[in-house]
mmCIF file of C-alpha atoms in Angstrom:
data_model
loop_
_atom_site.group_PDB
_atom_site.id
_atom_site.type_symbol
_atom_site.label_atom_id
_atom_site.label_comp_id
_atom_site.label_asym_id
_atom_site.label_seq_id
_atom_site.Cartn_x
_atom_site.Cartn_y
_atom_site.Cartn_z
ATOM 1 C CA UNK A 35 57.625 262.632 -76.770
ATOM 2 C CA UNK A 36 54.063 263.327 -77.913
ATOM 3 C CA UNK A 37 53.869 259.839 -79.450
ATOM 4 C CA UNK A 38 55.111 258.304 -76.165
ATOM 5 C CA UNK A 39 52.500 260.279 -74.199
ATOM 6 C CA UNK A 40 49.736 259.347 -76.639
ATOM 7 C CA UNK A 41 50.683 255.673 -76.292
ATOM 8 C CA UNK A 42 50.705 255.996 -72.497
ATOM 9 C CA UNK A 43 47.266 257.625 -72.437
ATOM 10 C CA UNK A 44 45.918 254.869 -74.709
ATOM 11 C CA UNK A 45 47.412 252.229 -72.397
ATOM 12 C CA UNK A 46 45.939 253.783 -69.247
ATOM 13 C CA UNK A 47 42.590 254.406 -70.949
ATOM 14 C CA UNK A 48 42.605 250.735 -71.943
ATOM 15 C CA UNK A 49 43.028 249.800 -68.272
ATOM 16 C CA UNK A 50 40.129 252.061 -67.309
ATOM 17 C CA UNK A 51 37.872 250.682 -70.039
ATOM 18 C CA UNK A 52 38.766 247.114 -69.077
ATOM 19 C CA UNK A 53 36.862 247.830 -65.855
ATOM 20 C CA UNK A 54 34.116 249.860 -67.599
ATOM 21 C CA UNK A 55 33.951 248.661 -71.237
ATOM 22 C CA UNK A 56 30.756 250.600 -72.008
ATOM 23 C CA UNK A 57 32.169 253.834 -70.615
ATOM 24 C CA UNK A 58 29.003 254.137 -68.586
ATOM 25 C CA UNK A 59 30.441 254.675 -65.120
ATOM 26 C CA UNK A 60 32.532 257.743 -65.756
ATOM 27 C CA UNK A 61 35.419 258.454 -63.470
ATOM 28 C CA UNK A 62 35.622 262.220 -63.704
ATOM 29 C CA UNK A 63 33.372 265.174 -64.289
ATOM 30 C CA UNK A 64 31.011 264.343 -61.427
ATOM 31 C CA UNK A 65 30.502 260.810 -62.714
ATOM 32 C CA UNK A 66 29.177 261.751 -66.155
ATOM 33 C CA UNK A 67 29.318 258.742 -68.491
ATOM 34 C CA UNK A 68 32.091 258.562 -71.107
ATOM 35 C CA UNK A 69 34.306 261.004 -69.152
ATOM 36 C CA UNK A 70 37.266 259.962 -67.078
ATOM 37 C CA UNK A 71 39.932 261.631 -65.010
ATOM 38 C CA UNK A 72 43.213 259.747 -65.287
ATOM 39 C CA UNK A 73 44.217 260.928 -61.827
ATOM 40 C CA UNK A 74 40.783 260.294 -60.366
ATOM 41 C CA UNK A 75 40.827 256.761 -61.787
ATOM 42 C CA UNK A 76 44.139 256.012 -60.098
ATOM 43 C CA UNK A 77 44.591 254.844 -56.518
ATOM 44 C CA UNK A 78 47.253 257.538 -56.082
ATOM 45 C CA UNK A 79 44.838 260.286 -57.319
ATOM 46 C CA UNK A 80 47.459 261.431 -59.839
ATOM 47 C CA UNK A 81 49.692 259.934 -62.528
ATOM 48 C CA UNK A 82 53.185 260.765 -61.273
ATOM 49 C CA UNK A 83 53.881 257.054 -60.918
ATOM 50 C CA UNK A 84 53.889 256.897 -64.744
ATOM 51 C CA UNK A 85 57.157 257.891 -66.469
ATOM 52 C CA UNK A 86 55.446 259.614 -69.406
ATOM 53 C CA UNK A 87 53.509 261.962 -67.116
ATOM 54 C CA UNK A 88 56.711 262.797 -65.205
ATOM 55 C CA UNK A 89 58.384 263.745 -68.492
ATOM 56 C CA UNK A 90 55.893 266.617 -68.861
ATOM 57 C CA UNK A 91 56.940 268.335 -65.640
ATOM 58 C CA UNK A 92 60.052 270.252 -66.681
ATOM 59 C CA UNK A 93 59.875 271.033 -70.398
ATOM 60 C CA UNK A 94 61.998 273.669 -72.105
ATOM 61 C CA UNK A 95 58.791 275.092 -73.599
ATOM 62 C CA UNK A 96 56.581 275.241 -70.511
ATOM 63 C CA UNK A 97 58.954 275.779 -67.571
ATOM 64 C CA UNK A 98 59.993 279.318 -68.622
ATOM 65 C CA UNK A 99 56.324 280.272 -68.973
ATOM 66 C CA UNK A 100 55.512 278.910 -65.506
ATOM 67 C CA UNK A 101 58.518 280.726 -64.042
ATOM 68 C CA UNK A 102 57.255 283.964 -65.586
ATOM 69 C CA UNK A 103 53.662 283.393 -64.424
ATOM 70 C CA UNK A 104 54.793 282.648 -60.873
ATOM 71 C CA UNK A 105 57.464 285.381 -61.031
ATOM 72 C CA UNK A 106 60.045 282.934 -59.731
ATOM 73 C CA UNK A 107 62.869 280.856 -61.128
ATOM 74 C CA UNK A 108 62.501 278.150 -58.485
ATOM 75 C CA UNK A 109 59.489 279.118 -56.397
ATOM 76 C CA UNK A 110 56.763 276.764 -57.514
ATOM 77 C CA UNK A 111 55.956 273.111 -56.894
ATOM 78 C CA UNK A 112 54.346 270.364 -58.920
ATOM 79 C CA UNK A 113 51.554 268.918 -56.838
ATOM 80 C CA UNK A 114 50.067 266.346 -59.159
ATOM 81 C CA UNK A 115 49.503 265.140 -62.661
ATOM 82 C CA UNK A 116 46.523 263.634 -64.356
ATOM 83 C CA UNK A 117 44.361 264.519 -67.295
ATOM 84 C CA UNK A 118 40.847 264.076 -68.527
ATOM 85 C CA UNK A 119 39.380 262.152 -71.405
ATOM 86 C CA UNK A 120 36.029 262.690 -73.075
ATOM 87 C CA UNK A 121 35.052 259.636 -75.100
ATOM 88 C CA UNK A 122 32.708 259.600 -78.089
ATOM 89 C CA UNK A 123 29.199 259.289 -76.691
ATOM 90 C CA UNK A 124 29.674 261.924 -73.987
ATOM 91 C CA UNK A 125 26.566 263.948 -74.791
ATOM 92 C CA UNK A 126 26.445 266.202 -71.743
ATOM 93 C CA UNK A 127 28.201 269.418 -70.932
ATOM 94 C CA UNK A 128 30.147 269.283 -67.721
ATOM 95 C CA UNK A 129 29.025 272.055 -65.379
ATOM 96 C CA UNK A 130 31.312 275.057 -65.173
ATOM 97 C CA UNK A 131 33.571 274.963 -62.158
ATOM 98 C CA UNK A 132 36.861 276.204 -60.774
ATOM 99 C CA UNK A 133 39.500 273.801 -59.517
ATOM 100 C CA UNK A 134 39.729 275.463 -56.108
ATOM 101 C CA UNK A 135 41.856 272.769 -54.515
ATOM 102 C CA UNK A 136 42.971 275.137 -51.736
ATOM 103 C CA UNK A 137 39.408 275.083 -50.334
ATOM 104 C CA UNK A 138 38.940 277.425 -47.420
ATOM 105 C CA UNK A 139 42.631 277.434 -46.537
ATOM 106 C CA UNK A 140 43.094 281.054 -47.665
ATOM 107 C CA UNK A 141 41.684 283.372 -45.029
ATOM 108 C CA UNK A 142 42.603 287.025 -44.586
ATOM 109 C CA UNK A 143 42.007 287.712 -40.890
ATOM 110 C CA UNK A 144 41.285 291.363 -41.767
ATOM 111 C CA UNK A 145 38.756 290.477 -44.499
ATOM 112 C CA UNK A 146 40.376 292.773 -47.056
ATOM 113 C CA UNK A 147 41.985 290.326 -49.490
ATOM 114 C CA UNK A 148 40.245 287.489 -51.310
ATOM 115 C CA UNK A 149 41.875 284.649 -53.243
ATOM 116 C CA UNK A 150 40.622 286.316 -56.434
ATOM 117 C CA UNK A 151 42.681 289.446 -55.625
ATOM 118 C CA UNK A 152 45.968 287.539 -55.678
ATOM 119 C CA UNK A 153 48.198 286.195 -58.452
ATOM 120 C CA UNK A 154 47.364 282.618 -59.443
ATOM 121 C CA UNK A 155 47.978 280.292 -56.498
ATOM 122 C CA UNK A 156 47.896 277.313 -58.866
ATOM 123 C CA UNK A 157 48.201 276.803 -62.601
ATOM 124 C CA UNK A 158 47.239 273.710 -64.532
ATOM 125 C CA UNK A 159 48.885 272.873 -67.831
ATOM 126 C CA UNK A 160 46.774 270.639 -70.061
ATOM 127 C CA UNK A 161 48.353 268.832 -73.017
ATOM 128 C CA UNK A 162 45.745 267.615 -75.527
ATOM 129 C CA UNK A 163 46.685 264.218 -76.913
ATOM 130 C CA UNK A 164 44.323 264.602 -79.879
ATOM 131 C CA UNK A 165 43.537 267.593 -82.054
ATOM 132 C CA UNK A 166 40.780 269.586 -80.344
ATOM 133 C CA UNK A 167 37.885 270.416 -82.648
ATOM 134 C CA UNK A 168 34.512 271.933 -81.850
ATOM 135 C CA UNK A 169 32.843 268.498 -81.854
ATOM 136 C CA UNK A 170 35.205 266.146 -80.001
ATOM 137 C CA UNK A 171 34.829 267.401 -76.445
ATOM 138 C CA UNK A 172 37.294 270.288 -76.127
ATOM 139 C CA UNK A 173 37.592 272.103 -72.819
ATOM 140 C CA UNK A 174 35.686 275.334 -72.536
ATOM 141 C CA UNK A 175 37.329 278.151 -70.667
ATOM 142 C CA UNK A 176 35.534 281.330 -69.582
ATOM 143 C CA UNK A 177 37.987 284.260 -69.809
ATOM 144 C CA UNK A 178 38.265 286.645 -66.867
ATOM 145 C CA UNK A 179 36.430 284.457 -64.370
ATOM 146 C CA UNK A 180 39.548 283.880 -62.260
ATOM 147 C CA UNK A 181 38.902 287.337 -60.789
ATOM 148 C CA UNK A 182 35.230 286.801 -59.943
ATOM 149 C CA UNK A 183 34.159 286.291 -56.370
ATOM 150 C CA UNK A 184 31.072 284.252 -57.226
ATOM 151 C CA UNK A 185 30.094 280.794 -58.328
ATOM 152 C CA UNK A 186 29.524 279.934 -61.980
ATOM 153 C CA UNK A 187 25.935 279.702 -63.205
ATOM 154 C CA UNK A 188 24.120 276.384 -63.192
ATOM 155 C CA UNK A 189 24.309 274.573 -66.523
ATOM 156 C CA UNK A 190 20.678 275.412 -67.341
ATOM 157 C CA UNK A 191 21.371 279.124 -66.723
ATOM 158 C CA UNK A 192 24.559 279.394 -68.779
ATOM 159 C CA UNK A 193 24.441 281.745 -71.747
ATOM 160 C CA UNK A 194 25.259 280.176 -75.105
ATOM 161 C CA UNK A 195 28.491 282.186 -75.213
ATOM 162 C CA UNK A 196 29.808 280.179 -72.252
ATOM 163 C CA UNK A 197 28.855 276.846 -73.800
ATOM 164 C CA UNK A 198 30.643 277.881 -76.989
ATOM 165 C CA UNK A 199 33.785 279.261 -75.302
ATOM 166 C CA UNK A 200 35.906 276.272 -76.301
ATOM 167 C CA UNK A 201 39.659 276.106 -76.664
ATOM 168 C CA UNK A 202 39.776 274.934 -80.268
ATOM 169 C CA UNK A 203 40.954 274.298 -82.843
ATOM 170 C CA UNK A 204 44.090 273.193 -81.098
ATOM 171 C CA UNK A 205 46.650 270.604 -82.260
ATOM 172 C CA UNK A 206 47.625 267.557 -80.255
ATOM 173 C CA UNK A 207 50.654 268.287 -78.110
ATOM 174 C CA UNK A 208 49.857 271.967 -77.563
ATOM 175 C CA UNK A 209 49.771 273.330 -74.006
ATOM 176 C CA UNK A 210 46.843 275.076 -72.315
ATOM 177 C CA UNK A 211 47.826 277.102 -69.244
ATOM 178 C CA UNK A 212 44.886 277.565 -66.855
ATOM 179 C CA UNK A 213 44.514 279.597 -63.684
ATOM 180 C CA UNK A 214 42.672 277.084 -61.499
ATOM 181 C CA UNK A 215 40.298 279.795 -60.271
ATOM 182 C CA UNK A 216 38.885 280.325 -63.782
ATOM 183 C CA UNK A 217 35.619 278.638 -64.718
ATOM 184 C CA UNK A 218 35.927 275.764 -67.153
ATOM 185 C CA UNK A 219 34.138 272.589 -68.100
ATOM 186 C CA UNK A 220 33.944 269.768 -70.591
ATOM 187 C CA UNK A 221 31.840 269.694 -73.739
ATOM 188 C CA UNK A 222 30.086 266.882 -75.592
ATOM 189 C CA UNK A 223 31.983 264.493 -77.858
#
């Protein structure tokens, strides 16, 4: 299955690079060159139209973990599929951010509960298709930030510990479970 997914990502990346052979446009990460979002590069804004991405939805290894995290056997929904790629030549750090796709839709009319007080409303599972090392653009994840009610620091104000908080080494095919409220960002490759 990993080999099928790796071949699919190579195929789709080939389609992206056919439009941008120099990798200079960038499709993800706020338009940084040499970084692409598979979903963001697709007209559908996700990859669920691709069989290999659909095969990752209900795995015997990840589904039980998601059920435990959501405290439900059947109470969660898949709302998209995509992935990011950081090509060699990506020299910038992506700014830290949270994937707060719910926007301002969570409002406590009494002002007592914030989204950061609740269990994760959304979890992303990333599957690296290459071994993550400290030099090939691994994701950085800042532990504990899913509970903070503030914005991440600007890139220039980040402490070195945040720039070095990478999820590596990690073998291809592993799974990274992320609370979408937690700060994360890409690193140089």
